[in-house]
Amino acid sequence: MDSKQAQVEKIIFVDGYQEEVLAMPLGPNLYRLEESSMLSDARYHDVIEVERQPNGVLRLVRVVTPSGLKTTTWILQQTVFESERIKLLLDKVVSGGGAWEITFGGVLMVHLPLGEVPLFVKVFSDELTKLSKLRAQDEGVGNGPNTEDRST
């Protein structure tokens, strides 16, 4: 196993759901998630302990180390992701030590260092409000934000 390259792994999570996620091998039975699970509570950059099953699938034993990031989620229309202003905000997330991912074509998950969350949520929400005023009513505005603390 190449411990320097992230790879797609099938993982069986605690509730029995199986999902393919990008994960970086860190050592025997340890992986760092490079993307969030959509079927469990495991999130981007959590370090997990797994057991390899005879069929090659990994079974989650536990989250060894949570990422230390706070995850905020919005459900948005595709047109929002095409906005240059939103792209600039997401670039700032990365340059500030965070990350973001889009799943299911419209679920935006933003992973931020703890101190950055309140300001980002305000700025991002303000930007969505501006976009909605520039576009047809309700375009680009979904449910959110929903914040999840992964710092413990």
Tab-separated table of N, CA and C in Angstrom:
chain	number	residue	atom	x	y	z
A	1	MET	N	0.851	-1.185	0.000
A	1	MET	CA	0.000	0.000	0.000
A	1	MET	C	0.888	1.236	0.000
A	2	ASP	N	0.638	2.163	-0.907
A	2	ASP	CA	1.379	3.407	-0.971
A	2	ASP	C	0.799	4.383	0.034
A	3	SER	N	1.569	4.686	1.087
A	3	SER	CA	1.042	5.532	2.154
A	3	SER	C	1.105	7.014	1.804
A	4	LYS	N	1.586	7.359	0.621
A	4	LYS	CA	1.691	8.762	0.245
A	4	LYS	C	0.621	9.187	-0.743
A	5	GLN	N	-0.279	8.293	-1.106
A	5	GLN	CA	-1.279	8.596	-2.130
A	5	GLN	C	-2.686	8.299	-1.606
A	6	ALA	N	-3.566	9.288	-1.721
A	6	ALA	CA	-4.968	9.054	-1.357
A	6	ALA	C	-5.579	8.116	-2.380
A	7	GLN	N	-6.506	7.289	-1.926
A	7	GLN	CA	-7.162	6.338	-2.823
A	7	GLN	C	-8.618	6.186	-2.415
A	8	VAL	N	-9.420	5.761	-3.372
A	8	VAL	CA	-10.830	5.522	-3.086
A	8	VAL	C	-10.933	4.182	-2.362
A	9	GLU	N	-11.592	4.188	-1.219
A	9	GLU	CA	-11.774	2.981	-0.414
A	9	GLU	C	-13.255	2.782	-0.139
A	10	LYS	N	-13.702	1.529	-0.181
A	10	LYS	CA	-15.053	1.204	0.270
A	10	LYS	C	-14.987	1.006	1.773
A	11	ILE	N	-15.845	1.728	2.483
A	11	ILE	CA	-15.851	1.661	3.940
A	11	ILE	C	-17.257	1.326	4.413
A	12	ILE	N	-17.333	0.364	5.332
A	12	ILE	CA	-18.592	0.051	5.998
A	12	ILE	C	-18.601	0.865	7.286
A	13	PHE	N	-19.581	1.725	7.427
A	13	PHE	CA	-19.666	2.573	8.603
A	13	PHE	C	-20.464	1.891	9.703
A	14	VAL	N	-20.450	2.473	10.893
A	14	VAL	CA	-21.029	1.870	12.098
A	14	VAL	C	-22.470	1.420	11.880
A	15	ASP	N	-23.230	2.194	11.153
A	15	ASP	CA	-24.644	1.864	10.953
A	15	ASP	C	-24.855	0.813	9.868
A	16	GLY	N	-23.780	0.290	9.297
A	16	GLY	CA	-23.872	-0.756	8.287
A	16	GLY	C	-23.867	-0.260	6.856
A	17	TYR	N	-23.961	1.048	6.661
A	17	TYR	CA	-23.935	1.592	5.307
A	17	TYR	C	-22.530	1.502	4.737
A	18	GLN	N	-22.440	1.216	3.453
A	18	GLN	CA	-21.166	1.132	2.757
A	18	GLN	C	-21.071	2.273	1.766
A	19	GLU	N	-19.903	2.890	1.721
A	19	GLU	CA	-19.724	4.063	0.867
A	19	GLU	C	-18.282	4.118	0.383
A	20	GLU	N	-18.074	4.616	-0.824
A	20	GLU	CA	-16.728	4.853	-1.317
A	20	GLU	C	-16.326	6.278	-0.972
A	21	VAL	N	-15.157	6.422	-0.341
A	21	VAL	CA	-14.635	7.741	-0.005
A	21	VAL	C	-13.143	7.783	-0.328
A	22	LEU	N	-12.665	8.978	-0.599
A	22	LEU	CA	-11.242	9.184	-0.828
A	22	LEU	C	-10.556	9.238	0.531
A	23	ALA	N	-9.539	8.398	0.709
A	23	ALA	CA	-8.869	8.314	2.010
A	23	ALA	C	-7.365	8.155	1.819
A	24	MET	N	-6.614	8.756	2.733
A	24	MET	CA	-5.155	8.687	2.712
A	24	MET	C	-4.697	7.676	3.754
A	25	PRO	N	-4.008	6.602	3.326
A	25	PRO	CA	-3.483	5.652	4.314
A	25	PRO	C	-2.392	6.324	5.141
A	26	LEU	N	-2.478	6.183	6.472
A	26	LEU	CA	-1.492	6.794	7.367
A	26	LEU	C	-0.627	5.748	8.057
A	27	GLY	N	-1.098	4.529	8.100
A	27	GLY	CA	-0.385	3.451	8.781
A	27	GLY	C	-1.311	2.268	8.866
A	28	PRO	N	-0.869	1.223	9.568
A	28	PRO	CA	-1.729	0.040	9.684
A	28	PRO	C	-3.099	0.410	10.267
A	29	ASN	N	-4.132	0.175	9.494
A	29	ASN	CA	-5.519	0.384	9.927
A	29	ASN	C	-5.888	1.833	10.209
A	30	LEU	N	-5.085	2.802	9.794
A	30	LEU	CA	-5.404	4.213	9.992
A	30	LEU	C	-5.486	4.935	8.644
A	31	TYR	N	-6.535	5.723	8.486
A	31	TYR	CA	-6.737	6.521	7.274
A	31	TYR	C	-7.207	7.908	7.666
A	32	ARG	N	-6.821	8.901	6.848
A	32	ARG	CA	-7.382	10.244	6.981
A	32	ARG	C	-8.338	10.439	5.815
A	33	LEU	N	-9.564	10.812	6.123
A	33	LEU	CA	-10.555	11.035	5.066
A	33	LEU	C	-10.220	12.311	4.305
A	34	GLU	N	-10.201	12.210	3.001
A	34	GLU	CA	-9.934	13.360	2.140
A	34	GLU	C	-11.225	13.936	1.573
A	35	GLU	N	-12.334	13.338	1.959
A	35	GLU	CA	-13.662	13.854	1.651
A	35	GLU	C	-14.605	13.332	2.723
A	36	SER	N	-15.722	13.976	2.878
A	36	SER	CA	-16.681	13.599	3.919
A	36	SER	C	-17.538	12.430	3.484
A	37	SER	N	-17.900	11.622	4.455
A	37	SER	CA	-18.907	10.591	4.218
A	37	SER	C	-20.260	11.275	4.196
A	38	MET	N	-21.104	10.840	3.297
A	38	MET	CA	-22.464	11.372	3.267
A	38	MET	C	-23.422	10.466	4.030
A	39	LEU	N	-22.950	9.297	4.446
A	39	LEU	CA	-23.816	8.331	5.108
A	39	LEU	C	-23.476	8.128	6.583
A	40	SER	N	-22.487	8.846	7.073
A	40	SER	CA	-22.109	8.705	8.479
A	40	SER	C	-21.658	10.061	9.011
A	41	ASP	N	-21.187	10.056	10.238
A	41	ASP	CA	-20.698	11.288	10.855
A	41	ASP	C	-19.227	11.558	10.558
A	42	ALA	N	-18.547	10.684	9.841
A	42	ALA	CA	-17.134	10.881	9.514
A	42	ALA	C	-17.014	12.004	8.483
A	43	ARG	N	-16.115	12.945	8.746
A	43	ARG	CA	-15.981	14.132	7.908
A	43	ARG	C	-14.556	14.304	7.403
A	44	TYR	N	-14.418	15.237	6.479
A	44	TYR	CA	-13.135	15.605	5.878
A	44	TYR	C	-12.057	15.755	6.948
A	45	HIS	N	-10.942	15.086	6.740
A	45	HIS	CA	-9.731	15.110	7.556
A	45	HIS	C	-9.863	14.464	8.934
A	46	ASP	N	-10.963	13.772	9.210
A	46	ASP	CA	-11.002	12.917	10.394
A	46	ASP	C	-10.030	11.764	10.148
A	47	VAL	N	-9.328	11.351	11.198
A	47	VAL	CA	-8.486	10.157	11.124
A	47	VAL	C	-9.305	9.018	11.711
A	48	ILE	N	-9.421	7.947	10.915
A	48	ILE	CA	-10.254	6.827	11.330
A	48	ILE	C	-9.426	5.544	11.464
A	49	GLU	N	-9.875	4.685	12.360
A	49	GLU	CA	-9.318	3.336	12.490
A	49	GLU	C	-10.286	2.388	11.792
A	50	VAL	N	-9.738	1.463	11.002
A	50	VAL	CA	-10.555	0.523	10.239
A	50	VAL	C	-10.018	-0.895	10.395
A	51	GLU	N	-10.853	-1.858	10.054
A	51	GLU	CA	-10.425	-3.257	9.929
A	51	GLU	C	-10.734	-3.689	8.503
A	52	ARG	N	-9.721	-4.245	7.820
A	52	ARG	CA	-9.941	-4.723	6.457
A	52	ARG	C	-10.661	-6.063	6.525
A	53	GLN	N	-11.775	-6.155	5.794
A	53	GLN	CA	-12.574	-7.365	5.742
A	53	GLN	C	-11.991	-8.318	4.685
A	54	PRO	N	-12.326	-9.594	4.735
A	54	PRO	CA	-11.794	-10.554	3.755
A	54	PRO	C	-12.067	-10.149	2.298
A	55	ASN	N	-13.159	-9.419	2.063
A	55	ASN	CA	-13.483	-8.986	0.695
A	55	ASN	C	-12.772	-7.692	0.304
A	56	GLY	N	-11.909	-7.173	1.185
A	56	GLY	CA	-11.147	-5.962	0.889
A	56	GLY	C	-11.792	-4.669	1.337
A	57	VAL	N	-13.051	-4.734	1.715
A	57	VAL	CA	-13.764	-3.545	2.193
A	57	VAL	C	-13.272	-3.216	3.600
A	58	LEU	N	-13.183	-1.938	3.907
A	58	LEU	CA	-12.780	-1.497	5.244
A	58	LEU	C	-14.008	-1.322	6.115
A	59	ARG	N	-13.923	-1.737	7.372
A	59	ARG	CA	-15.006	-1.507	8.334
A	59	ARG	C	-14.521	-0.494	9.350
A	60	LEU	N	-15.272	0.594	9.500
A	60	LEU	CA	-14.913	1.625	10.461
A	60	LEU	C	-14.993	1.073	11.873
A	61	VAL	N	-13.913	1.247	12.619
A	61	VAL	CA	-13.886	0.878	14.031
A	61	VAL	C	-14.242	2.098	14.866
A	62	ARG	N	-13.580	3.233	14.558
A	62	ARG	CA	-13.826	4.470	15.313
A	62	ARG	C	-13.133	5.636	14.628
A	63	VAL	N	-13.571	6.837	14.994
A	63	VAL	CA	-12.846	8.040	14.607
A	63	VAL	C	-11.780	8.238	15.677
A	64	VAL	N	-10.520	8.150	15.282
A	64	VAL	CA	-9.406	8.281	16.219
A	64	VAL	C	-9.194	9.748	16.581
A	65	THR	N	-9.169	10.582	15.555
A	65	THR	CA	-8.938	12.014	15.758
A	65	THR	C	-9.881	12.796	14.856
A	66	PRO	N	-10.834	13.532	15.435
A	66	PRO	CA	-11.664	14.413	14.599
A	66	PRO	C	-10.787	15.474	13.924
A	67	SER	N	-11.249	15.992	12.843
A	67	SER	CA	-10.460	16.932	12.035
A	67	SER	C	-10.066	18.204	12.779
A	68	GLY	N	-10.846	18.602	13.765
A	68	GLY	CA	-10.600	19.889	14.416
A	68	GLY	C	-11.234	21.044	13.658
A	69	LEU	N	-11.907	20.739	12.580
A	69	LEU	CA	-12.591	21.753	11.778
A	69	LEU	C	-14.070	21.748	12.100
A	70	LYS	N	-14.714	22.860	11.841
A	70	LYS	CA	-16.163	22.944	11.972
A	70	LYS	C	-16.746	22.904	10.571
A	71	THR	N	-17.742	22.065	10.372
A	71	THR	CA	-18.350	21.903	9.056
A	71	THR	C	-19.683	22.642	9.012
A	72	THR	N	-19.825	23.488	8.018
A	72	THR	CA	-21.064	24.213	7.781
A	72	THR	C	-21.577	23.794	6.411
A	73	THR	N	-22.870	23.519	6.332
A	73	THR	CA	-23.456	22.976	5.107
A	73	THR	C	-24.584	23.863	4.598
A	74	TRP	N	-24.592	24.062	3.281
A	74	TRP	CA	-25.688	24.754	2.609
A	74	TRP	C	-26.184	23.875	1.472
A	75	ILE	N	-27.461	23.963	1.169
A	75	ILE	CA	-28.013	23.337	-0.026
A	75	ILE	C	-28.286	24.470	-1.008
A	76	LEU	N	-27.625	24.402	-2.166
A	76	LEU	CA	-27.647	25.511	-3.114
A	76	LEU	C	-27.913	25.020	-4.525
A	77	GLN	N	-28.385	25.925	-5.350
A	77	GLN	CA	-28.549	25.617	-6.768
A	77	GLN	C	-27.216	25.759	-7.484
A	78	GLN	N	-27.067	25.066	-8.594
A	78	GLN	CA	-25.824	25.051	-9.357
A	78	GLN	C	-25.385	26.460	-9.757
A	79	THR	N	-26.320	27.331	-10.054
A	79	THR	CA	-25.964	28.681	-10.503
A	79	THR	C	-25.162	29.438	-9.449
A	80	VAL	N	-25.363	29.114	-8.182
A	80	VAL	CA	-24.607	29.786	-7.120
A	80	VAL	C	-23.124	29.442	-7.242
A	81	PHE	N	-22.806	28.193	-7.553
A	81	PHE	CA	-21.415	27.763	-7.651
A	81	PHE	C	-20.705	28.387	-8.840
A	82	GLU	N	-21.466	28.883	-9.790
A	82	GLU	CA	-20.895	29.514	-10.976
A	82	GLU	C	-20.549	30.983	-10.744
A	83	SER	N	-20.962	31.530	-9.619
A	83	SER	CA	-20.706	32.930	-9.304
A	83	SER	C	-19.224	33.140	-8.968
A	84	GLU	N	-18.634	34.141	-9.600
A	84	GLU	CA	-17.227	34.473	-9.320
A	84	GLU	C	-17.041	34.896	-7.867
A	85	ARG	N	-18.024	35.568	-7.309
A	85	ARG	CA	-17.920	36.019	-5.916
A	85	ARG	C	-17.885	34.828	-4.960
A	86	ILE	N	-18.676	33.816	-5.246
A	86	ILE	CA	-18.679	32.614	-4.410
A	86	ILE	C	-17.351	31.876	-4.565
A	87	LYS	N	-16.855	31.781	-5.794
A	87	LYS	CA	-15.557	31.125	-6.024
A	87	LYS	C	-14.447	31.816	-5.240
A	88	LEU	N	-14.477	33.145	-5.196
A	88	LEU	CA	-13.472	33.881	-4.426
A	88	LEU	C	-13.582	33.584	-2.929
A	89	LEU	N	-14.811	33.509	-2.419
A	89	LEU	CA	-14.999	33.165	-1.004
A	89	LEU	C	-14.467	31.768	-0.706
A	90	LEU	N	-14.731	30.828	-1.595
A	90	LEU	CA	-14.255	29.456	-1.369
A	90	LEU	C	-12.728	29.378	-1.481
A	91	ASP	N	-12.126	30.194	-2.343
A	91	ASP	CA	-10.660	30.268	-2.397
A	91	ASP	C	-10.099	30.769	-1.065
A	92	LYS	N	-10.792	31.717	-0.444
A	92	LYS	CA	-10.358	32.233	0.865
A	92	LYS	C	-10.464	31.169	1.948
A	93	VAL	N	-11.456	30.292	1.822
A	93	VAL	CA	-11.582	29.176	2.772
A	93	VAL	C	-10.307	28.339	2.742
A	94	VAL	N	-9.870	27.987	1.523
A	94	VAL	CA	-8.683	27.147	1.370
A	94	VAL	C	-7.432	27.872	1.854
A	95	SER	N	-7.278	29.139	1.471
A	95	SER	CA	-6.080	29.879	1.892
A	95	SER	C	-6.062	30.121	3.398
A	96	GLY	N	-7.223	30.048	4.037
A	96	GLY	CA	-7.309	30.230	5.487
A	96	GLY	C	-7.190	28.930	6.276
A	97	GLY	N	-6.826	27.842	5.600
A	97	GLY	CA	-6.625	26.581	6.306
A	97	GLY	C	-7.833	25.656	6.319
A	98	GLY	N	-8.856	26.000	5.564
A	98	GLY	CA	-10.045	25.157	5.502
A	98	GLY	C	-10.128	24.418	4.189
A	99	ALA	N	-11.284	23.858	3.929
A	99	ALA	CA	-11.532	23.131	2.691
A	99	ALA	C	-13.025	23.178	2.409
A	100	TRP	N	-13.406	22.805	1.200
A	100	TRP	CA	-14.829	22.750	0.851
A	100	TRP	C	-15.031	21.623	-0.147
A	101	GLU	N	-16.262	21.135	-0.203
A	101	GLU	CA	-16.607	20.087	-1.150
A	101	GLU	C	-18.075	20.213	-1.521
A	102	ILE	N	-18.389	19.787	-2.735
A	102	ILE	CA	-19.770	19.792	-3.218
A	102	ILE	C	-20.174	18.341	-3.455
A	103	THR	N	-21.311	17.957	-2.891
A	103	THR	CA	-21.818	16.602	-3.089
A	103	THR	C	-23.249	16.678	-3.607
A	104	PHE	N	-23.676	15.635	-4.249
A	104	PHE	CA	-25.035	15.534	-4.777
A	104	PHE	C	-25.402	16.720	-5.658
A	105	GLY	N	-24.403	17.396	-6.223
A	105	GLY	CA	-24.646	18.474	-7.159
A	105	GLY	C	-25.162	19.768	-6.550
A	106	GLY	N	-25.324	19.832	-5.237
A	106	GLY	CA	-25.838	21.062	-4.647
A	106	GLY	C	-25.646	21.195	-3.150
A	107	VAL	N	-25.012	20.218	-2.530
A	107	VAL	CA	-24.741	20.307	-1.095
A	107	VAL	C	-23.310	20.796	-0.934
A	108	LEU	N	-23.167	22.008	-0.425
A	108	LEU	CA	-21.852	22.603	-0.189
A	108	LEU	C	-21.484	22.386	1.265
A	109	MET	N	-20.363	21.712	1.489
A	109	MET	CA	-19.836	21.513	2.835
A	109	MET	C	-18.552	22.320	2.941
A	110	VAL	N	-18.515	23.239	3.895
A	110	VAL	CA	-17.340	24.073	4.113
A	110	VAL	C	-16.753	23.686	5.463
A	111	HIS	N	-15.459	23.343	5.463
A	111	HIS	CA	-14.757	22.907	6.663
A	111	HIS	C	-13.794	24.027	7.057
A	112	LEU	N	-14.022	24.607	8.235
A	112	LEU	CA	-13.282	25.800	8.651
A	112	LEU	C	-12.594	25.612	9.997
A	113	PRO	N	-11.438	26.271	10.169
A	113	PRO	CA	-10.868	26.346	11.514
A	113	PRO	C	-11.882	27.035	12.436
A	114	LEU	N	-11.926	26.630	13.691
A	114	LEU	CA	-12.981	27.079	14.607
A	114	LEU	C	-13.179	28.580	14.662
A	115	GLY	N	-12.134	29.355	14.715
A	115	GLY	CA	-12.266	30.796	14.849
A	115	GLY	C	-12.829	31.494	13.623
A	116	GLU	N	-12.840	30.826	12.496
A	116	GLU	CA	-13.275	31.434	11.237
A	116	GLU	C	-14.767	31.282	10.961
A	117	VAL	N	-15.441	30.412	11.695
A	117	VAL	CA	-16.814	30.041	11.350
A	117	VAL	C	-17.793	31.208	11.415
A	118	PRO	N	-17.902	31.938	12.525
A	118	PRO	CA	-18.942	32.985	12.574
A	118	PRO	C	-18.799	34.029	11.467
A	119	LEU	N	-17.581	34.476	11.213
A	119	LEU	CA	-17.378	35.495	10.181
A	119	LEU	C	-17.707	34.921	8.801
A	120	PHE	N	-17.240	33.702	8.514
A	120	PHE	CA	-17.506	33.121	7.207
A	120	PHE	C	-19.000	32.933	6.985
A	121	VAL	N	-19.693	32.408	7.983
A	121	VAL	CA	-21.135	32.176	7.833
A	121	VAL	C	-21.842	33.500	7.535
A	122	LYS	N	-21.460	34.558	8.223
A	122	LYS	CA	-22.082	35.859	7.970
A	122	LYS	C	-21.769	36.357	6.562
A	123	VAL	N	-20.503	36.324	6.170
A	123	VAL	CA	-20.107	36.818	4.853
A	123	VAL	C	-20.757	35.984	3.750
A	124	PHE	N	-20.738	34.664	3.909
A	124	PHE	CA	-21.310	33.787	2.882
A	124	PHE	C	-22.825	33.990	2.789
A	125	SER	N	-23.479	34.075	3.931
A	125	SER	CA	-24.934	34.306	3.930
A	125	SER	C	-25.272	35.643	3.294
A	126	ASP	N	-24.485	36.685	3.599
A	126	ASP	CA	-24.689	37.992	2.967
A	126	ASP	C	-24.520	37.897	1.453
A	127	GLU	N	-23.534	37.128	1.018
A	127	GLU	CA	-23.285	36.969	-0.417
A	127	GLU	C	-24.448	36.242	-1.088
A	128	LEU	N	-24.986	35.232	-0.431
A	128	LEU	CA	-26.149	34.527	-0.986
A	128	LEU	C	-27.344	35.459	-1.101
A	129	THR	N	-27.517	36.326	-0.114
A	129	THR	CA	-28.614	37.291	-0.160
A	129	THR	C	-28.442	38.225	-1.354
A	130	LYS	N	-27.217	38.700	-1.570
A	130	LYS	CA	-26.943	39.567	-2.719
A	130	LYS	C	-27.238	38.844	-4.029
A	131	LEU	N	-26.793	37.595	-4.116
A	131	LEU	CA	-27.026	36.822	-5.338
A	131	LEU	C	-28.507	36.620	-5.598
A	132	SER	N	-29.244	36.344	-4.540
A	132	SER	CA	-30.678	36.100	-4.731
A	132	SER	C	-31.398	37.354	-5.198
A	133	LYS	N	-30.902	38.515	-4.783
A	133	LYS	CA	-31.505	39.762	-5.243
A	133	LYS	C	-31.149	40.047	-6.697
A	134	LEU	N	-29.972	39.573	-7.121
A	134	LEU	CA	-29.548	39.791	-8.497
A	134	LEU	C	-30.226	38.830	-9.459
A	135	ARG	N	-30.655	37.705	-8.969
A	135	ARG	CA	-31.282	36.683	-9.810
A	135	ARG	C	-32.763	36.597	-9.498
A	136	ALA	N	-33.423	35.705	-10.164
A	136	ALA	CA	-34.865	35.503	-9.919
A	136	ALA	C	-35.075	35.129	-8.455
A	137	GLN	N	-36.220	35.487	-7.915
A	137	GLN	CA	-36.539	35.219	-6.525
A	137	GLN	C	-36.360	33.735	-6.224
A	138	ASP	N	-35.675	33.448	-5.111
A	138	ASP	CA	-35.388	32.101	-4.609
A	138	ASP	C	-34.311	31.353	-5.375
A	139	GLU	N	-33.793	31.875	-6.497
A	139	GLU	CA	-32.751	31.146	-7.206
A	139	GLU	C	-31.477	31.175	-6.391
A	140	GLY	N	-30.908	29.984	-6.154
A	140	GLY	CA	-29.642	29.878	-5.441
A	140	GLY	C	-29.758	29.852	-3.942
A	141	VAL	N	-30.933	30.012	-3.407
A	141	VAL	CA	-31.057	30.009	-1.953
A	141	VAL	C	-31.670	28.689	-1.536
A	142	GLY	N	-30.999	28.007	-0.646
A	142	GLY	CA	-31.500	26.723	-0.182
A	142	GLY	C	-31.581	26.707	1.322
A	143	ASN	N	-31.557	25.535	1.870
A	143	ASN	CA	-31.573	25.379	3.314
A	143	ASN	C	-30.165	25.586	3.833
A	144	GLY	N	-30.011	26.265	4.915
A	144	GLY	CA	-28.688	26.408	5.499
A	144	GLY	C	-28.560	27.756	6.161
A	145	PRO	N	-27.471	27.971	6.819
A	145	PRO	CA	-26.429	26.981	7.008
A	145	PRO	C	-26.746	26.023	8.150
A	146	ASN	N	-26.085	24.894	8.130
A	146	ASN	CA	-26.160	23.918	9.202
A	146	ASN	C	-24.737	23.676	9.653
A	147	THR	N	-24.396	23.973	10.904
A	147	THR	CA	-23.032	23.893	11.377
A	147	THR	C	-22.849	22.688	12.286
A	148	GLU	N	-21.752	21.981	12.045
A	148	GLU	CA	-21.427	20.775	12.814
A	148	GLU	C	-20.017	20.933	13.360
A	149	ASP	N	-19.814	20.776	14.652
A	149	ASP	CA	-18.537	20.943	15.313
A	149	ASP	C	-17.788	19.610	15.337
A	150	ARG	N	-16.614	19.534	14.674
A	150	ARG	CA	-15.784	18.318	14.668
A	150	ARG	C	-14.506	18.555	15.464
A	151	SER	N	-14.533	19.462	16.427
A	151	SER	CA	-13.324	19.818	17.171
A	151	SER	C	-13.102	18.944	18.387
A	152	THR	N	-14.009	18.020	18.678
A	152	THR	CA	-13.805	17.160	19.844
A	152	THR	C	-13.585	15.741	19.437
